[in-house]
Amino acid sequence: MLDVQAIRKDFPILDHKIYDKPLIYLDNGATTQKPRQVVEKIANGYYNVNANIHRGVHFLSQAATEAHEEARETVRRFLNARSSNEIVFTRGTTESINLIASCFTDACMSAGDEVILSVMEHHSNIVPWQIQAARKGIALKVIPMDEKGVLNPDAYRELFSDKTRLVSVTHVSNVLGTVNPVKAMIETAHERGVPVLIDGAQAVPHTRVDVQDLDAEFYVFSGHKIYGPTGIGVLYGKEEWLDRLPPYQGGGEMIATVSFEKTAFNELPFKFEAGTPDYIGSTALAEALRYVDRIGMENIAAYEEELLRYATAGLRTIEGARVFGQADRKGAVLSFLVGEIHPYDMGMLLDRLGIAVRTGHHCAQPLMRALGIEGTVRASFSFYNTREEIDAFVAGVERVRKMFRV
Ligand code: PLP
């Protein structure tokens, strides 16, 4: 299906040895490795196309501006947004959500109004709303889930009231892997006239996202989780909604005219991009999206689904292994515990075998509380992972289990 060995050649880090063992990188949910094409784009940007953008008449500034705006167009095409005015570059998912939490609350909410979140949100889709709750007296309502890690659709519907102003939920859980039925959830919200923000951090790298088809008002993701650089991400917003919101930060780029008496703000998307943007990062992110497109999102989704199935089956052969997240539709995430072995012990011992997994609460402490645990071990997969790596991972977990005589 995929020529994984050829793909792996694009990722030099995958040839590294850790403690003299071949690196097996299964921490893709936290961040992905970068292909040469992306790293070369960054180097080429700084070597050959570096000048501050948007205000320069000179050649290099215009070339850098063009590259940055072409990158915006690449993101637009990738998400199938209507207009590049709907694509705002941010530092990542976290900043995108903070921007909406701050601006949406200012423009559209007053004390007593409600936002619906889910129990499986990452802290970055909880804390920004709590900050607004403390500032403006808004209330948070939380969709519960069942024991498989599936959100309860009836409970979701019952959470709506005439005070509900926004639904803000994750597309794919970074802990359970659950793919939430966001299209249906958006429809439910729209039937009640409520707009929706979708946290796409764990979805965009693994599945085709069409924002017009989903019809969410806002959709956000991070570049570094989709083979792009750190420090750049995207806020998609429907133009009519972004137009309604006040600016997030003040400074250069986001203004049309400034005097000490009055400032007029720039048009979209620049109204939300105060200061010098990461114009090298944006072009490298666009390169990453082209890379993913060349492999084909459908191929990626099918391959990773197969890897997840294989890894889950392998883990089930291990005595005492418990998998968290049993939804029918799952992203490439496998969270587990083995007996009473502490996740940190498992993670540290796997690391000595060259296997990189993540351990702990995964920035989802309320979810951990709902599961009645402190943390899990999480293996998360990419299209550059192989069945052989999964075999080594499962053998590694079994070896740790034996050490602890579970
Ligand atoms: N939302 C989800 C579901 C995530 O998994 C993450 C990162 O792990 C984030 C948000 C935050 O992303 P970032 O740290 O890139 O802003």
CSV table of C-alpha atoms and ligand atoms in Angstrom, one decimal:
chain,number,residue,atom,x,y,z
A,1,MET,CA,0.0,0.0,0.0
A,2,LEU,CA,2.8,2.4,1.0
A,3,ASP,CA,6.4,2.2,0.3
A,4,VAL,CA,7.3,2.7,3.9
A,5,GLN,CA,11.0,1.9,3.4
A,6,ALA,CA,11.2,4.7,0.8
A,7,ILE,CA,9.3,7.0,3.0
A,8,ARG,CA,11.6,6.3,6.0
A,9,LYS,CA,14.6,7.5,3.9
A,10,ASP,CA,13.1,11.0,4.0
A,11,PHE,CA,13.3,11.0,7.9
A,12,PRO,CA,17.0,10.8,8.8
A,13,ILE,CA,16.2,10.7,12.6
A,14,LEU,CA,14.6,7.3,12.2
A,15,ASP,CA,18.1,5.8,11.5
A,16,HIS,CA,19.3,6.9,14.9
A,17,LYS,CA,20.3,4.5,17.6
A,18,ILE,CA,19.3,5.0,21.2
A,19,TYR,CA,21.4,3.1,23.8
A,20,ASP,CA,22.7,1.2,20.8
A,21,LYS,CA,19.3,0.0,19.8
A,22,PRO,CA,17.5,1.2,16.7
A,23,LEU,CA,15.1,4.0,17.5
A,24,ILE,CA,11.5,3.0,17.5
A,25,TYR,CA,9.6,6.3,17.6
A,26,LEU,CA,6.0,5.8,18.8
A,27,ASP,CA,5.4,9.2,20.2
A,28,ASN,CA,3.9,10.7,17.1
A,29,GLY,CA,0.8,12.0,19.0
A,30,ALA,CA,3.1,14.4,20.9
A,31,THR,CA,5.1,15.5,17.8
A,32,THR,CA,6.0,13.9,14.5
A,33,GLN,CA,9.4,13.7,12.9
A,34,LYS,CA,10.2,15.9,9.9
A,35,PRO,CA,11.0,14.8,6.4
A,36,ARG,CA,14.1,16.3,4.6
A,37,GLN,CA,11.8,18.3,2.4
A,38,VAL,CA,10.5,20.3,5.3
A,39,VAL,CA,13.9,20.8,6.9
A,40,GLU,CA,15.3,21.9,3.5
A,41,LYS,CA,12.5,24.3,3.1
A,42,ILE,CA,13.4,25.9,6.4
A,43,ALA,CA,17.1,26.1,5.5
A,44,ASN,CA,16.3,27.4,2.0
A,45,GLY,CA,14.0,30.0,3.4
A,46,TYR,CA,16.7,31.4,5.7
A,47,TYR,CA,19.5,31.1,3.1
A,48,ASN,CA,17.6,32.5,0.1
A,49,VAL,CA,14.2,34.1,0.8
A,50,ASN,CA,14.6,35.8,4.1
A,51,ALA,CA,13.2,39.3,4.6
A,52,ASN,CA,10.4,40.6,6.7
A,53,ILE,CA,7.1,40.3,4.8
A,54,HIS,CA,4.2,42.6,3.8
A,55,ARG,CA,5.7,46.0,4.1
A,56,GLY,CA,8.8,45.8,1.9
A,57,VAL,CA,9.1,47.1,-1.6
A,58,HIS,CA,12.4,45.3,-2.2
A,59,PHE,CA,12.7,42.1,-4.1
A,60,LEU,CA,13.4,39.7,-1.1
A,61,SER,CA,10.6,41.1,0.9
A,62,GLN,CA,8.2,40.6,-1.9
A,63,ALA,CA,9.5,37.0,-2.5
A,64,ALA,CA,9.1,36.2,1.2
A,65,THR,CA,5.6,37.7,1.2
A,66,GLU,CA,4.6,35.7,-1.8
A,67,ALA,CA,5.9,32.5,-0.2
A,68,HIS,CA,4.0,33.2,3.0
A,69,GLU,CA,0.7,33.9,1.1
A,70,GLU,CA,1.2,30.9,-1.1
A,71,ALA,CA,1.5,28.8,2.1
A,72,ARG,CA,-1.8,30.2,3.3
A,73,GLU,CA,-3.3,29.1,0.0
A,74,THR,CA,-1.8,25.6,0.4
A,75,VAL,CA,-3.5,25.4,3.9
A,76,ARG,CA,-6.7,26.6,2.4
A,77,ARG,CA,-6.7,23.9,-0.3
A,78,PHE,CA,-5.7,21.3,2.3
A,79,LEU,CA,-8.7,22.0,4.4
A,80,ASN,CA,-10.9,22.9,1.5
A,81,ALA,CA,-11.8,26.3,3.0
A,82,ARG,CA,-13.7,28.8,0.9
A,83,SER,CA,-11.2,31.6,1.1
A,84,SER,CA,-7.6,32.1,2.3
A,85,ASN,CA,-9.1,35.0,4.4
A,86,GLU,CA,-10.3,32.1,6.6
A,87,ILE,CA,-6.8,30.8,7.4
A,88,VAL,CA,-5.0,32.5,10.3
A,89,PHE,CA,-1.5,31.4,11.1
A,90,THR,CA,-0.9,31.0,14.9
A,91,ARG,CA,1.7,29.3,17.0
A,92,GLY,CA,-0.4,26.1,17.2
A,93,THR,CA,-3.5,24.5,18.5
A,94,THR,CA,-3.1,26.0,21.9
A,95,GLU,CA,-2.8,29.6,20.6
A,96,SER,CA,-5.7,29.1,18.2
A,97,ILE,CA,-8.0,27.9,21.0
A,98,ASN,CA,-6.8,30.7,23.3
A,99,LEU,CA,-7.5,33.2,20.5
A,100,ILE,CA,-11.1,32.0,20.1
A,101,ALA,CA,-11.7,31.6,23.8
A,102,SER,CA,-10.6,35.2,24.4
A,103,CYS,CA,-12.2,36.9,21.3
A,104,PHE,CA,-15.4,34.9,21.2
A,105,THR,CA,-16.0,35.4,24.9
A,106,ASP,CA,-15.4,39.2,24.5
A,107,ALA,CA,-17.7,39.5,21.5
A,108,CYS,CA,-20.4,36.9,22.0
A,109,MET,CA,-20.7,35.9,25.7
A,110,SER,CA,-21.8,37.4,29.0
A,111,ALA,CA,-22.0,36.2,32.6
A,112,GLY,CA,-24.1,33.0,32.9
A,113,ASP,CA,-23.6,32.0,29.2
A,114,GLU,CA,-22.4,28.4,28.6
A,115,VAL,CA,-19.7,26.6,26.6
A,116,ILE,CA,-20.0,22.8,26.0
A,117,LEU,CA,-16.8,20.8,26.2
A,118,SER,CA,-16.2,17.1,26.5
A,119,VAL,CA,-14.6,15.0,29.2
A,120,MET,CA,-11.8,14.0,26.8
A,121,GLU,CA,-10.4,17.4,26.1
A,122,HIS,CA,-6.7,18.3,26.2
A,123,HIS,CA,-5.9,20.9,28.8
A,124,SER,CA,-5.5,23.4,25.9
A,125,ASN,CA,-9.3,23.1,25.3
A,126,ILE,CA,-10.2,23.4,29.0
A,127,VAL,CA,-7.9,26.0,30.6
A,128,PRO,CA,-8.5,28.8,28.1
A,129,TRP,CA,-12.2,28.5,28.9
A,130,GLN,CA,-11.6,28.4,32.6
A,131,ILE,CA,-9.6,31.6,32.3
A,132,GLN,CA,-12.6,33.2,30.5
A,133,ALA,CA,-15.0,31.7,33.1
A,134,ALA,CA,-13.0,33.4,35.9
A,135,ARG,CA,-12.9,36.7,33.9
A,136,LYS,CA,-16.4,36.8,32.6
A,137,GLY,CA,-18.5,34.4,34.7
A,138,ILE,CA,-19.3,32.0,31.8
A,139,ALA,CA,-20.0,28.4,32.7
A,140,LEU,CA,-18.6,25.1,31.3
A,141,LYS,CA,-20.7,22.1,30.6
A,142,VAL,CA,-19.0,18.7,30.0
A,143,ILE,CA,-20.2,15.8,27.8
A,144,PRO,CA,-19.6,12.5,29.6
A,145,MET,CA,-18.4,9.3,27.9
A,146,ASP,CA,-19.1,5.6,28.3
A,147,GLU,CA,-16.7,2.9,29.4
A,148,LYS,CA,-15.4,2.4,25.8
A,149,GLY,CA,-14.4,6.1,25.6
A,150,VAL,CA,-17.4,7.1,23.4
A,151,LEU,CA,-19.1,10.4,24.1
A,152,ASN,CA,-22.8,10.0,25.2
A,153,PRO,CA,-24.9,11.6,22.4
A,154,ASP,CA,-28.1,11.9,24.6
A,155,ALA,CA,-26.2,13.6,27.4
A,156,TYR,CA,-24.7,15.9,24.7
A,157,ARG,CA,-28.1,17.0,23.5
A,158,GLU,CA,-29.3,17.5,27.0
A,159,LEU,CA,-26.5,19.9,27.8
A,160,PHE,CA,-27.9,22.5,25.5
A,161,SER,CA,-29.8,25.4,27.0
A,162,ASP,CA,-30.9,28.8,25.9
A,163,LYS,CA,-27.6,30.0,27.4
A,164,THR,CA,-25.4,27.8,25.2
A,165,ARG,CA,-23.1,30.0,23.1
A,166,LEU,CA,-20.5,27.6,21.8
A,167,VAL,CA,-19.5,23.9,21.5
A,168,SER,CA,-15.8,23.3,21.7
A,169,VAL,CA,-14.7,19.6,21.3
A,170,THR,CA,-11.8,17.5,20.1
A,171,HIS,CA,-12.1,15.7,16.8
A,172,VAL,CA,-9.8,12.8,18.0
A,173,SER,CA,-8.8,12.1,21.6
A,174,ASN,CA,-5.1,12.2,22.2
A,175,VAL,CA,-5.4,9.6,24.9
A,176,LEU,CA,-8.2,7.2,23.8
A,177,GLY,CA,-7.9,7.7,20.1
A,178,THR,CA,-11.7,8.0,19.9
A,179,VAL,CA,-12.8,9.7,16.7
A,180,ASN,CA,-15.7,11.8,17.7
A,181,PRO,CA,-18.7,12.0,15.4
A,182,VAL,CA,-18.0,15.7,14.9
A,183,LYS,CA,-20.1,16.2,11.8
A,184,ALA,CA,-23.2,14.9,13.6
A,185,MET,CA,-22.3,16.9,16.7
A,186,ILE,CA,-21.9,20.1,14.6
A,187,GLU,CA,-25.4,19.4,13.1
A,188,THR,CA,-26.9,19.0,16.6
A,189,ALA,CA,-25.4,22.4,17.6
A,190,HIS,CA,-26.4,24.1,14.4
A,191,GLU,CA,-30.0,22.9,14.9
A,192,ARG,CA,-29.9,25.0,18.1
A,193,GLY,CA,-28.2,27.9,16.4
A,194,VAL,CA,-24.9,27.3,18.3
A,195,PRO,CA,-21.5,27.6,16.6
A,196,VAL,CA,-18.7,25.0,17.0
A,197,LEU,CA,-15.0,24.9,17.5
A,198,ILE,CA,-13.2,21.7,16.6
A,199,ASP,CA,-9.7,20.8,18.0
A,200,GLY,CA,-8.2,19.0,15.1
A,201,ALA,CA,-4.7,18.5,16.6
A,202,GLN,CA,-4.9,14.7,16.5
A,203,ALA,CA,-7.2,14.4,13.4
A,204,VAL,CA,-5.5,16.5,10.7
A,205,PRO,CA,-2.4,14.3,10.5
A,206,HIS,CA,-4.3,11.1,10.1
A,207,THR,CA,-7.5,11.8,8.2
A,208,ARG,CA,-8.9,14.0,5.4
A,209,VAL,CA,-10.5,17.1,6.9
A,210,ASP,CA,-12.9,19.1,4.7
A,211,VAL,CA,-14.0,22.2,6.7
A,212,GLN,CA,-16.8,23.0,4.3
A,213,ASP,CA,-18.2,19.4,4.6
A,214,LEU,CA,-17.9,19.5,8.4
A,215,ASP,CA,-19.3,23.0,8.6
A,216,ALA,CA,-17.7,23.9,11.9
A,217,GLU,CA,-17.3,27.6,12.5
A,218,PHE,CA,-13.7,27.1,13.7
A,219,TYR,CA,-11.2,24.3,13.2
A,220,VAL,CA,-7.7,24.4,14.6
A,221,PHE,CA,-4.5,22.3,14.4
A,222,SER,CA,-0.7,22.4,15.0
A,223,GLY,CA,2.0,22.2,12.3
A,224,HIS,CA,4.4,20.1,14.3
A,225,LYS,CA,1.9,17.2,14.6
A,226,ILE,CA,1.6,16.9,10.8
A,227,TYR,CA,5.3,16.7,9.9
A,228,GLY,CA,5.8,20.5,9.9
A,229,PRO,CA,7.9,22.7,12.2
A,230,THR,CA,7.1,23.7,15.7
A,231,GLY,CA,5.8,27.1,16.5
A,232,ILE,CA,3.3,27.3,13.6
A,233,GLY,CA,-0.3,26.3,13.5
A,234,VAL,CA,-3.6,27.2,12.0
A,235,LEU,CA,-6.9,28.7,13.0
A,236,TYR,CA,-9.6,28.2,10.3
A,237,GLY,CA,-12.7,30.3,10.9
A,238,LYS,CA,-15.7,31.0,8.7
A,239,GLU,CA,-15.2,34.5,7.4
A,240,GLU,CA,-18.4,35.9,8.8
A,241,TRP,CA,-17.4,34.6,12.3
A,242,LEU,CA,-13.9,35.9,12.2
A,243,ASP,CA,-15.2,39.3,11.0
A,244,ARG,CA,-17.5,39.4,14.1
A,245,LEU,CA,-14.6,38.9,16.5
A,246,PRO,CA,-12.3,41.6,17.9
A,247,PRO,CA,-8.5,41.3,17.4
A,248,TYR,CA,-6.6,39.1,19.7
A,249,GLN,CA,-3.3,41.0,20.1
A,250,GLY,CA,-2.3,44.5,19.0
A,251,GLY,CA,0.8,45.5,17.1
A,252,GLY,CA,2.1,45.7,13.6
A,253,GLU,CA,0.5,43.8,10.7
A,254,MET,CA,-2.9,43.8,12.2
A,255,ILE,CA,-3.7,47.5,11.6
A,256,ALA,CA,-4.8,49.5,8.6
A,257,THR,CA,-4.1,53.0,10.1
A,258,VAL,CA,-2.9,54.1,13.6
A,259,SER,CA,-3.1,57.5,15.3
A,260,PHE,CA,-3.0,58.2,19.0
A,261,GLU,CA,-6.7,59.0,18.7
A,262,LYS,CA,-7.9,56.0,16.7
A,263,THR,CA,-6.7,52.8,15.1
A,264,ALA,CA,-8.4,51.0,12.3
A,265,PHE,CA,-7.8,47.3,12.1
A,266,ASN,CA,-6.6,45.4,9.1
A,267,GLU,CA,-8.8,43.1,7.1
A,268,LEU,CA,-8.9,39.3,7.5
A,269,PRO,CA,-6.8,37.3,8.1
A,270,PHE,CA,-4.2,39.9,9.1
A,271,LYS,CA,-6.4,41.3,11.9
A,272,PHE,CA,-5.4,38.2,13.9
A,273,GLU,CA,-1.7,38.2,13.0
A,274,ALA,CA,-0.1,40.9,15.1
A,275,GLY,CA,3.7,41.2,14.7
A,276,THR,CA,6.1,39.5,12.4
A,277,PRO,CA,4.6,36.2,11.5
A,278,ASP,CA,6.6,32.9,11.3
A,279,TYR,CA,6.9,33.3,7.5
A,280,ILE,CA,9.6,30.6,7.3
A,281,GLY,CA,7.4,28.2,9.4
A,282,SER,CA,4.4,28.8,7.3
A,283,THR,CA,6.2,27.8,4.1
A,284,ALA,CA,7.7,24.7,5.8
A,285,LEU,CA,4.2,23.8,7.0
A,286,ALA,CA,2.9,24.1,3.5
A,287,GLU,CA,5.8,21.8,2.4
A,288,ALA,CA,4.7,19.3,5.0
A,289,LEU,CA,1.1,19.4,3.8
A,290,ARG,CA,2.3,18.8,0.2
A,291,TYR,CA,4.4,15.9,1.5
A,292,VAL,CA,1.4,14.3,3.2
A,293,ASP,CA,-0.7,14.9,0.1
A,294,ARG,CA,1.8,13.2,-2.1
A,295,ILE,CA,1.5,10.0,0.0
A,296,GLY,CA,-2.3,10.5,0.1
A,297,MET,CA,-4.4,11.0,3.2
A,298,GLU,CA,-6.6,8.0,2.3
A,299,ASN,CA,-3.4,5.8,2.1
A,300,ILE,CA,-2.1,7.2,5.4
A,301,ALA,CA,-5.4,6.6,7.1
A,302,ALA,CA,-5.7,3.0,5.9
A,303,TYR,CA,-2.1,2.1,6.7
A,304,GLU,CA,-2.2,3.6,10.2
A,305,GLU,CA,-5.5,1.9,10.9
A,306,GLU,CA,-3.9,-1.4,10.1
A,307,LEU,CA,-0.9,-0.6,12.3
A,308,LEU,CA,-3.3,0.2,15.2
A,309,ARG,CA,-5.2,-3.0,14.7
A,310,TYR,CA,-1.9,-5.0,14.6
A,311,ALA,CA,-0.6,-3.3,17.7
A,312,THR,CA,-3.8,-3.7,19.6
A,313,ALA,CA,-3.9,-7.4,18.8
A,314,GLY,CA,-0.3,-7.7,19.9
A,315,LEU,CA,-0.9,-6.0,23.2
A,316,ARG,CA,-3.9,-8.2,23.9
A,317,THR,CA,-1.6,-11.2,24.0
A,318,ILE,CA,0.1,-9.7,27.1
A,319,GLU,CA,-1.2,-10.8,30.4
A,320,GLY,CA,-2.7,-8.0,32.5
A,321,ALA,CA,-2.7,-5.5,29.7
A,322,ARG,CA,-5.6,-3.0,29.7
A,323,VAL,CA,-6.3,-0.8,26.7
A,324,PHE,CA,-8.0,2.5,27.3
A,325,GLY,CA,-10.3,3.6,24.5
A,326,GLN,CA,-12.3,0.9,22.7
A,327,ALA,CA,-14.3,3.0,20.3
A,328,ASP,CA,-15.2,1.5,17.0
A,329,ARG,CA,-13.5,4.4,15.2
A,330,LYS,CA,-10.1,5.2,16.6
A,331,GLY,CA,-7.1,7.3,15.5
A,332,ALA,CA,-3.6,5.9,15.6
A,333,VAL,CA,-3.3,6.0,19.4
A,334,LEU,CA,-3.0,3.1,21.8
A,335,SER,CA,-3.1,3.9,25.6
A,336,PHE,CA,-2.6,1.1,28.0
A,337,LEU,CA,-1.4,-0.2,31.4
A,338,VAL,CA,0.0,-3.6,32.3
A,339,GLY,CA,-1.1,-4.9,35.8
A,340,GLU,CA,0.2,-2.5,38.5
A,341,ILE,CA,3.3,-1.4,36.5
A,342,HIS,CA,3.6,2.3,36.8
A,343,PRO,CA,3.4,4.0,33.4
A,344,TYR,CA,6.8,5.8,34.1
A,345,ASP,CA,8.5,2.5,34.8
A,346,MET,CA,7.1,1.1,31.6
A,347,GLY,CA,8.1,4.2,29.6
A,348,MET,CA,11.6,4.3,31.1
A,349,LEU,CA,12.3,0.6,30.5
A,350,LEU,CA,11.0,0.7,27.0
A,351,ASP,CA,13.2,3.7,26.4
A,352,ARG,CA,16.3,1.6,27.3
A,353,LEU,CA,15.2,-0.7,24.5
A,354,GLY,CA,15.1,2.3,22.1
A,355,ILE,CA,11.4,2.6,22.1
A,356,ALA,CA,9.9,6.1,22.6
A,357,VAL,CA,6.4,6.1,24.1
A,358,ARG,CA,4.7,8.8,26.1
A,359,THR,CA,3.6,8.3,29.7
A,360,GLY,CA,1.5,10.2,32.2
A,361,HIS,CA,-1.7,12.1,32.1
A,362,HIS,CA,-1.2,13.4,28.5
A,363,CYS,CA,-2.4,16.9,29.4
A,364,ALA,CA,-5.9,15.4,30.0
A,365,GLN,CA,-6.2,15.2,33.8
A,366,PRO,CA,-10.0,15.4,33.9
A,367,LEU,CA,-10.1,12.4,31.6
A,368,MET,CA,-7.7,10.5,33.8
A,369,ARG,CA,-10.0,11.2,36.7
A,370,ALA,CA,-13.0,9.9,34.8
A,371,LEU,CA,-11.0,6.7,34.0
A,372,GLY,CA,-10.0,6.4,37.7
A,373,ILE,CA,-6.3,6.3,36.9
A,374,GLU,CA,-3.3,8.6,37.2
A,375,GLY,CA,-1.9,8.0,33.7
A,376,THR,CA,-1.3,5.6,30.9
A,377,VAL,CA,1.5,4.5,28.5
A,378,ARG,CA,0.7,5.8,25.1
A,379,ALA,CA,2.0,4.5,21.8
A,380,SER,CA,1.0,6.6,18.8
A,381,PHE,CA,1.7,5.7,15.2
A,382,SER,CA,2.7,7.3,11.9
A,383,PHE,CA,2.9,6.1,8.3
A,384,TYR,CA,6.7,5.7,8.8
A,385,ASN,CA,6.2,3.0,11.5
A,386,THR,CA,6.4,-0.6,10.6
A,387,ARG,CA,4.9,-3.9,11.7
A,388,GLU,CA,8.5,-5.0,12.7
A,389,GLU,CA,8.6,-1.9,15.1
A,390,ILE,CA,5.3,-3.0,16.5
A,391,ASP,CA,6.6,-6.5,17.1
A,392,ALA,CA,9.6,-5.0,18.9
A,393,PHE,CA,7.3,-2.8,21.0
A,394,VAL,CA,5.0,-5.7,22.0
A,395,ALA,CA,8.1,-7.8,22.8
A,396,GLY,CA,9.4,-4.9,24.9
A,397,VAL,CA,6.2,-4.6,26.9
A,398,GLU,CA,6.2,-8.3,27.5
A,399,ARG,CA,9.8,-8.1,28.7
A,400,VAL,CA,9.0,-5.3,31.1
A,401,ARG,CA,6.0,-7.3,32.4
A,402,LYS,CA,8.2,-10.3,33.1
A,403,MET,CA,10.7,-8.1,35.0
A,404,PHE,CA,7.9,-7.0,37.2
A,405,ARG,CA,6.5,-10.6,37.4
A,406,VAL,CA,3.0,-9.3,36.8
B,1,PLP,N1,-5.3,19.3,21.5
B,1,PLP,C1,-5.0,18.0,21.4
B,1,PLP,C2,-6.1,17.0,21.2
B,1,PLP,C3,-3.6,17.6,21.5
B,1,PLP,O1,-3.3,16.3,21.4
B,1,PLP,C4,-2.7,18.6,21.7
B,1,PLP,C5,-1.2,18.2,21.8
B,1,PLP,O2,-0.9,17.2,22.3
B,1,PLP,C6,-3.1,19.9,21.7
B,1,PLP,C7,-4.4,20.2,21.6
B,1,PLP,C8,-2.1,21.0,21.9
B,1,PLP,O3,-1.3,21.2,20.8
B,1,PLP,P1,0.0,22.2,20.8
B,1,PLP,O4,0.8,21.9,22.0
B,1,PLP,O5,0.7,21.9,19.5
B,1,PLP,O6,-0.6,23.6,20.8
